[in-house]
Coordinates of C-alpha atoms and ligand atoms in Angstrom, one line a residue:
V16 CA 6.8 46.7 11.1
A17 CA 10.7 46.4 11.5
F18 CA 13.5 46.5 8.4
G19 CA 15.9 43.2 8.2
P20 CA 19.4 44.4 8.6
E21 CA 18.9 43.2 4.2
G22 CA 16.2 46.4 3.8
D23 CA 13.9 43.4 4.0
L24 CA 10.7 44.6 6.3
W25 CA 9.5 42.2 8.5
L26 CA 6.6 42.1 11.0
E27 CA 6.9 42.0 14.6
L28 CA 4.3 42.1 17.4
G29 CA 5.6 42.0 20.5
E30 CA 8.5 38.7 20.1
R31 CA 6.5 37.7 17.5
Q32 CA 7.7 38.7 13.8
V33 CA 7.0 37.0 10.2
H34 CA 8.6 38.3 7.2
A35 CA 6.5 40.2 4.9
S36 CA 6.4 41.2 1.5
R37 CA 4.3 43.8 -0.4
E38 CA 1.3 41.5 -0.9
L39 CA 1.4 40.7 3.2
L40 CA 1.7 44.0 4.0
D41 CA -1.5 44.9 2.1
L42 CA -2.9 42.3 3.9
V43 CA -2.5 43.0 7.0
L44 CA -3.3 47.2 6.4
L45 CA -7.2 45.8 4.8
L46 CA -7.5 43.0 7.9
D47 CA -10.3 45.6 9.9
G48 CA -12.7 43.2 10.9
E49 CA -15.2 44.7 8.0
R50 CA -14.7 42.6 5.0
S51 CA -15.5 39.1 3.9
R52 CA -12.8 36.5 2.9
A53 CA -14.2 37.9 -1.0
E54 CA -13.0 41.7 -0.5
L55 CA -9.8 40.5 1.2
A56 CA -9.0 38.3 -1.6
A57 CA -10.6 40.5 -4.8
S58 CA -7.9 43.4 -3.6
L59 CA -4.8 41.3 -3.2
P60 CA -2.3 43.2 -5.6
A61 CA -2.1 39.6 -8.0
E62 CA -3.0 41.4 -11.2
G63 CA -5.1 39.2 -14.1
A64 CA -5.1 36.3 -11.5
S65 CA -8.7 34.2 -11.0
A66 CA -10.5 34.7 -7.9
A67 CA -9.7 30.8 -7.1
A68 CA -6.1 32.1 -7.7
Q69 CA -5.9 35.4 -6.0
G70 CA -8.2 32.5 -2.8
I71 CA -5.3 30.6 -2.7
L72 CA -3.3 33.4 -2.1
L73 CA -5.1 34.7 0.7
D74 CA -5.6 31.5 2.6
Q75 CA -1.5 31.1 2.4
L76 CA -0.5 35.2 3.6
L77 CA -3.9 34.3 6.8
G78 CA -1.7 31.0 7.4
R79 CA 1.9 33.1 7.3
L80 CA 0.4 35.4 9.7
A81 CA -1.2 32.5 11.6
E82 CA 1.8 30.6 11.6
A83 CA 3.4 33.1 13.2
G84 CA 0.9 33.5 15.9
L85 CA 0.1 37.2 14.0
L86 CA -3.4 36.6 13.5
A87 CA -5.9 35.7 15.6
S88 CA -8.9 34.1 14.1
E89 CA -11.9 33.2 15.6
H90 CA -11.1 29.9 15.9
D91 CA -8.1 30.2 18.3
D92 CA -9.6 29.0 21.1
E93 CA -11.3 26.3 19.1
E94 CA -9.7 22.6 18.9
P95 CA -7.0 22.0 16.6
Y96 CA -9.7 19.0 15.9
F97 CA -11.0 21.5 13.4
A98 CA -8.0 23.4 11.7
G99 CA -7.4 19.5 11.3
Y100 CA -10.6 19.4 8.5
A101 CA -9.9 22.0 7.5
H102 CA -7.3 20.7 5.0
P103 CA -9.0 19.5 2.0
A104 CA -7.2 16.2 1.7
V105 CA -9.3 14.7 5.0
H106 CA -11.6 15.3 2.7
R107 CA -10.4 13.6 -0.7
T108 CA -9.6 10.4 1.7
M109 CA -12.8 9.9 2.3
L110 CA -14.7 10.5 -1.1
Q111 CA -11.9 8.2 -2.1
D112 CA -13.6 5.9 -0.5
E113 CA -16.0 5.1 -2.3
S114 CA -17.9 2.5 0.1
R115 CA -18.7 4.7 2.4
T116 CA -19.2 8.1 0.6
I117 CA -22.1 5.1 -2.2
A118 CA -23.1 4.0 1.0
F119 CA -24.2 7.3 2.4
R120 CA -25.1 8.0 -1.2
Q121 CA -27.5 5.0 -1.3
A122 CA -29.0 5.3 2.4
L123 CA -29.6 9.4 1.8
E124 CA -31.8 8.2 -2.0
E125 CA -33.5 5.7 0.6
V126 CA -34.2 7.6 3.2
V127 CA -35.1 11.3 1.8
S128 CA -38.4 11.8 0.0
P129 CA -39.8 14.9 -1.5
G130 CA -39.7 18.1 0.1
D131 CA -37.8 16.8 3.3
V132 CA -36.2 19.6 5.2
V133 CA -33.1 17.8 5.8
C134 CA -29.3 18.3 7.8
D135 CA -26.2 17.9 7.5
L136 CA -24.6 17.9 10.6
G137 CA -20.5 18.1 9.7
A138 CA -20.6 18.7 6.0
G139 CA -17.3 18.3 5.3
S140 CA -17.0 19.3 2.0
G141 CA -20.9 19.2 1.8
I142 CA -21.1 16.2 0.1
L143 CA -23.7 14.8 1.7
S144 CA -25.4 18.2 1.8
L145 CA -25.3 17.4 -1.9
F146 CA -27.0 13.9 -2.3
A147 CA -29.5 14.7 -0.3
A148 CA -30.9 17.9 -2.0
Q149 CA -30.1 15.1 -5.1
A150 CA -32.4 12.9 -2.8
G151 CA -35.7 15.5 -3.5
A152 CA -35.0 17.4 -0.3
E153 CA -36.4 20.4 -0.4
R154 CA -33.8 22.8 2.2
V155 CA -30.0 21.7 3.6
H156 CA -29.4 22.5 6.6
A157 CA -25.0 22.3 5.8
L158 CA -23.9 23.0 9.6
E159 CA -19.2 22.8 9.5
A160 CA -17.5 23.1 12.2
S161 CA -14.3 23.6 10.7
P162 CA -13.0 27.0 7.9
L163 CA -14.3 25.1 5.0
A164 CA -17.4 26.4 5.9
D165 CA -16.8 28.9 3.2
A166 CA -15.9 26.8 0.6
V167 CA -18.6 24.9 0.8
V168 CA -20.2 28.0 -0.1
E169 CA -18.7 28.5 -3.0
I170 CA -19.8 24.8 -3.5
V171 CA -23.0 24.8 -2.8
A172 CA -22.9 28.2 -5.6
R173 CA -21.2 26.6 -8.9
N174 CA -23.4 22.9 -8.1
D175 CA -26.9 25.5 -8.5
Q176 CA -28.3 24.7 -4.9
S177 CA -27.9 27.3 -3.4
D178 CA -31.9 27.3 -2.6
V179 CA -31.5 24.7 -1.0
I180 CA -28.1 23.9 1.3
Q181 CA -28.1 26.9 3.3
V182 CA -24.0 26.4 5.2
H183 CA -24.3 26.8 9.0
R184 CA -20.4 27.8 10.1
G185 CA -20.1 27.0 14.0
L186 CA -20.6 23.9 16.3
G187 CA -23.3 22.2 14.5
E188 CA -24.4 21.6 18.5
D189 CA -25.3 25.2 18.9
I190 CA -27.0 25.7 16.3
E191 CA -29.7 27.9 15.5
L192 CA -31.9 25.7 12.8
G193 CA -34.8 27.2 12.8
E194 CA -36.8 24.7 12.3
Q195 CA -37.0 21.1 12.7
V196 CA -35.9 18.5 10.7
D197 CA -37.1 15.0 8.6
V198 CA -33.6 14.0 8.1
L199 CA -30.8 14.1 9.9
V200 CA -27.7 12.4 8.6
S201 CA -23.9 13.1 10.3
E202 CA -21.3 11.2 9.2
W203 CA -18.8 11.0 12.5
L204 CA -17.5 7.2 12.3
G205 CA -14.2 7.9 14.0
H206 CA -11.7 5.3 13.3
F207 CA -12.9 2.1 15.5
V208 CA -16.2 4.0 16.1
S209 CA -15.1 6.5 19.3
T210 CA -12.1 8.3 18.0
E211 CA -13.0 11.8 17.6
G212 CA -16.0 11.6 20.1
M213 CA -18.2 13.3 16.9
W214 CA -21.6 11.3 18.1
A215 CA -22.6 13.9 21.5
S216 CA -22.6 16.9 19.2
V217 CA -25.0 14.9 16.6
A218 CA -27.2 12.8 20.2
K219 CA -28.0 17.5 21.1
L220 CA -27.7 18.2 17.8
R221 CA -30.8 15.1 17.0
D222 CA -32.7 15.8 20.6
R223 CA -33.0 19.6 20.0
S224 CA -33.6 19.3 16.0
L225 CA -34.7 15.9 14.9
K226 CA -38.7 16.2 14.9
P227 CA -40.9 13.6 16.4
G228 CA -40.7 9.7 13.8
G229 CA -37.6 12.2 11.6
A230 CA -35.2 9.3 10.3
I231 CA -30.8 9.6 11.8
V232 CA -28.9 8.5 9.0
P233 CA -27.1 6.1 10.4
S234 CA -29.5 4.5 13.0
R235 CA -27.5 1.4 14.5
V236 CA -23.8 1.8 14.8
T237 CA -22.5 -1.7 16.2
W238 CA -18.2 -2.1 17.3
Y239 CA -17.0 -6.2 16.6
L240 CA -14.0 -7.8 18.2
A241 CA -12.3 -10.7 17.4
P242 CA -8.5 -12.1 19.0
V243 CA -5.8 -12.6 16.6
G244 CA -3.6 -15.3 15.1
P245 CA -0.2 -16.2 14.5
E246 CA -0.5 -14.3 10.7
L247 CA 0.1 -11.1 12.5
L248 CA 3.2 -12.2 14.6
E249 CA 6.1 -10.4 13.2
E250 CA 3.9 -6.7 13.4
G251 CA 4.0 -6.5 17.0
P252 CA 5.8 -7.2 19.8
G253 CA 6.2 -11.0 18.7
Y254 CA 8.9 -9.5 16.5
W255 CA 11.9 -9.4 18.7
D256 CA 11.7 -13.3 19.9
A257 CA 13.1 -14.3 16.2
P258 CA 17.2 -13.5 16.0
R259 CA 17.1 -10.8 13.3
Y260 CA 20.3 -10.2 10.6
G261 CA 21.5 -13.1 12.9
Y262 CA 21.8 -11.4 16.5
D263 CA 19.1 -11.1 19.8
L264 CA 17.7 -7.7 19.7
S265 CA 15.1 -9.6 21.9
P266 CA 16.1 -6.7 24.6
L267 CA 13.2 -4.0 22.5
K268 CA 9.9 -6.4 23.1
A269 CA 9.6 -5.9 26.7
E270 CA 10.4 -1.8 25.8
E271 CA 7.5 -2.5 23.0
V272 CA 5.4 -4.0 25.8
S273 CA 5.6 -1.4 27.6
R274 CA 3.8 1.8 25.7
L275 CA 2.4 -0.1 23.4
Q276 CA -0.3 1.4 21.0
S277 CA -3.7 0.6 19.3
E278 CA -2.8 0.9 15.6
V279 CA -5.5 1.9 12.1
R280 CA -4.1 -1.2 9.8
V281 CA -5.4 -3.6 7.3
I282 CA -6.2 -6.4 8.8
L283 CA -7.4 -10.0 6.5
A284 CA -10.4 -12.0 7.8
G285 CA -7.7 -14.9 7.8
A286 CA -6.0 -13.8 10.6
L287 CA -9.1 -14.0 12.9
L288 CA -8.5 -17.4 15.3
C289 CA -12.6 -16.8 15.0
P290 CA -15.4 -14.6 14.5
G291 CA -15.6 -11.2 15.6
L292 CA -18.4 -10.7 18.7
P293 CA -20.6 -7.5 18.3
L294 CA -19.1 -6.0 21.4
A295 CA -21.8 -2.9 21.8
E296 CA -24.8 -1.6 19.4
L297 CA -25.4 1.9 20.1
D298 CA -28.8 3.0 19.1
C299 CA -28.5 6.6 17.1
T300 CA -31.5 6.8 17.3
Q301 CA -32.2 6.9 21.3
A302 CA -28.7 6.0 22.3
G303 CA -27.1 9.3 25.4
P304 CA -24.3 12.0 23.8
D305 CA -22.0 10.0 26.8
E306 CA -22.9 6.0 24.9
A307 CA -20.4 6.5 22.5
W308 CA -18.2 5.2 25.1
I309 CA -17.9 1.5 26.4
D310 CA -16.9 -0.8 28.3
V311 CA -18.3 -4.3 27.2
E312 CA -17.4 -8.4 28.9
L313 CA -17.2 -10.9 26.0
T314 CA -15.7 -14.5 25.9
F315 CA -14.8 -15.9 22.7
R316 CA -13.5 -19.6 21.8
A317 CA -10.2 -20.2 18.8
E318 CA -12.0 -21.6 16.7
R319 CA -8.0 -22.4 16.0
D320 CA -4.1 -23.0 17.5
G321 CA -2.8 -19.2 17.9
P322 CA -0.8 -18.1 19.0
L323 CA -3.0 -15.0 19.8
T324 CA -1.0 -11.8 18.4
G325 CA -3.8 -8.9 19.8
F326 CA -7.5 -8.1 18.9
C327 CA -8.8 -6.8 15.9
G328 CA -11.9 -3.7 16.6
W329 CA -14.2 -3.1 13.4
F330 CA -17.3 -2.1 13.2
D331 CA -20.6 -1.4 10.9
A332 CA -23.5 1.4 10.6
Q333 CA -26.8 0.9 9.6
L334 CA -27.1 3.8 7.6
S335 CA -30.6 2.8 6.3
P336 CA -32.8 0.2 6.2
G337 CA -31.7 -1.3 3.1
V338 CA -28.2 0.1 3.5
L339 CA -25.3 -1.7 5.7
L340 CA -21.8 0.4 6.0
D341 CA -20.2 -2.3 6.8
T342 CA -15.3 -2.0 8.2
S343 CA -15.1 -5.6 9.2
P344 CA -12.2 -7.7 7.1
S345 CA -14.2 -9.1 5.0
A346 CA -15.8 -6.6 3.7
P347 CA -14.5 -4.6 0.5
L348 CA -11.5 -2.4 2.4
T349 CA -12.6 1.6 3.9
H350 CA -10.5 4.7 4.9
W351 CA -11.2 3.1 8.1
Q352 CA -8.8 -0.1 8.1
Q353 CA -9.3 -2.5 11.2
H354 CA -8.3 -1.2 15.0
W355 CA -5.2 -3.4 16.1
F356 CA -4.7 -3.7 19.1
P357 CA -1.7 -5.9 19.3
L358 CA 0.0 -8.0 22.2
P359 CA 2.4 -10.5 23.7
P360 CA 1.7 -13.1 22.2
R361 CA 0.7 -15.8 23.9
P362 CA -0.1 -19.9 23.3
L363 CA -3.7 -20.6 22.2
A364 CA -5.0 -23.5 22.5
E365 CA -8.2 -24.7 19.4
G366 CA -11.1 -24.8 21.5
E367 CA -9.7 -22.9 24.3
E368 CA -11.2 -19.2 26.0
L369 CA -11.0 -16.4 26.5
L370 CA -12.2 -13.7 28.8
V371 CA -12.3 -10.1 27.6
R372 CA -12.9 -6.8 28.4
L373 CA -12.6 -3.9 26.9
V374 CA -12.6 -0.1 27.6
I375 CA -12.7 2.4 25.0
E376 CA -12.9 6.2 27.3
P377 CA -12.0 9.6 26.2
S378 CA -8.0 9.9 27.0
E379 CA -7.5 12.2 30.2
T380 CA -5.4 14.9 27.8
D381 CA -7.7 15.0 24.8
E382 CA -10.9 13.9 24.6
R383 CA -12.0 12.9 21.3
S384 CA -9.0 10.8 20.9
P385 CA -10.3 7.5 23.2
S386 CA -7.8 5.7 24.9
Y387 CA -8.7 1.9 25.1
Q388 CA -8.0 -0.6 28.2
L389 CA -8.2 -4.1 27.4
W390 CA -8.4 -7.5 30.0
V391 CA -7.5 -11.2 28.4
N392 CA -8.2 -13.8 30.5
G393 CA -7.8 -11.0 33.9
E394 CA -4.6 -9.7 32.7
R395 CA -4.6 -5.8 31.8
T396 CA -3.0 -4.2 28.7
T397 CA -4.1 0.4 27.9
Y398 CA -3.2 1.9 24.6
P399 CA -3.0 4.8 25.3
R400 CA -5.0 5.4 21.7
Ligands
SAM10 C1 -15.8 12.6 9.2 S1 -16.0 14.3 8.4 C2 -17.5 14.0 7.0 C3 -16.7 14.9 5.8 C4 -18.3 15.0 4.8 N1 -20.1 14.9 5.3 C5 -18.5 13.8 4.6 O1 -19.8 12.7 4.5 O2 -17.4 13.3 3.4 C6 -16.9 15.2 10.0 C7 -17.0 16.7 9.3 O3 -18.1 17.1 10.4 C8 -17.5 17.9 10.5 N2 -17.0 18.3 12.8 C9 -16.9 17.4 13.5 N3 -17.9 18.3 14.3 C10 -18.4 19.2 14.8 C11 -19.7 19.8 15.3 N4 -19.8 19.4 16.3 N5 -20.4 20.6 14.0 C12 -20.5 21.7 13.2 N6 -19.5 20.2 12.7 C13 -18.0 19.4 13.1 C14 -16.0 18.2 10.8 O4 -15.2 19.1 10.8 C15 -15.4 17.7 9.7 O5 -15.4 18.5 8.3

């Protein structure tokens, strides 16, 4: 601990330092590795504060220490991916997507039988575990690797499900459940399926912990692709072809083409040049950990005149025999929206064919973030994400 020029306190460790308050110093003295989160929160000097308010204060203080690099957490060696999922806003977005959330609830109502043991891999806010319990599960293993797992314990208690739902914090594929399960549910679906690379964990857990003949939710996922027409001309590199505000800005076109990126955005069904074709199908009951990475060729025939301005990707997921979650441009909008692969506009006439190959593989820098290579009639475009 050091004093600043104003007599203020600084906490220092090597080159790192953080401005210290009385609460922060109290907390540091308590961080002896022996105390639970609840004990730490309760010992903070926040007189008369509710347990929730003390929890928030604790998070803020721990956050300041972590930001300054003064707090080594057991998750320091974990990926930033899980730190991202610790933020409730991500879960709010998913819960606000009612098409998604209600589809999962309906699927669990269909698939879970009273007395079943269910495993929810990547429980997040705990919502699917609560649905599974509601559907009659005798026991639900809620597995969550992000720090949010602690909040899920509290959520489960507040909803009187502690007898049914057991929360396990850690990587799902490493956790010992101590039993085989009747149903494995996981909302592992990233943008255009493969983003986040979570399928590998689901496949490993399935092979280790799902009873023979047990159900997996979703049971099948299908990627789709369709060429996009003039409706998105102004949204990609084609924007620079026309004068803007009376000026020729076209040199920016080549610049944009040299660094094209795929984008999550809404694409309306009317923008497609022909119906989408299934690219690939993942049979979740059997597919191996690497099978959410794909390399596929297919041929489209334009059903109206272009220009071709790019491709639109989406997926659907068979959650249960009676529930299909569809993210296509003609289905109700979900938080996945659609996936847009912009291209420099090229002429395309009705009836013309496009031979397309799409490779989706983990990017070299981040295995959870896909890179895409798209060949159209032999010409390749690479999208780093
Ligand atoms: C898309 S969210 C789904 C959350 C919740 N099930 C829902 O449907 O609202 C995926 C969650 O899985 C967690 N997760 C991803 N990979 C995991 C793994 N290998 N083990 C445990 N949790 C994991 C993430 O931290 C995140 O909370």
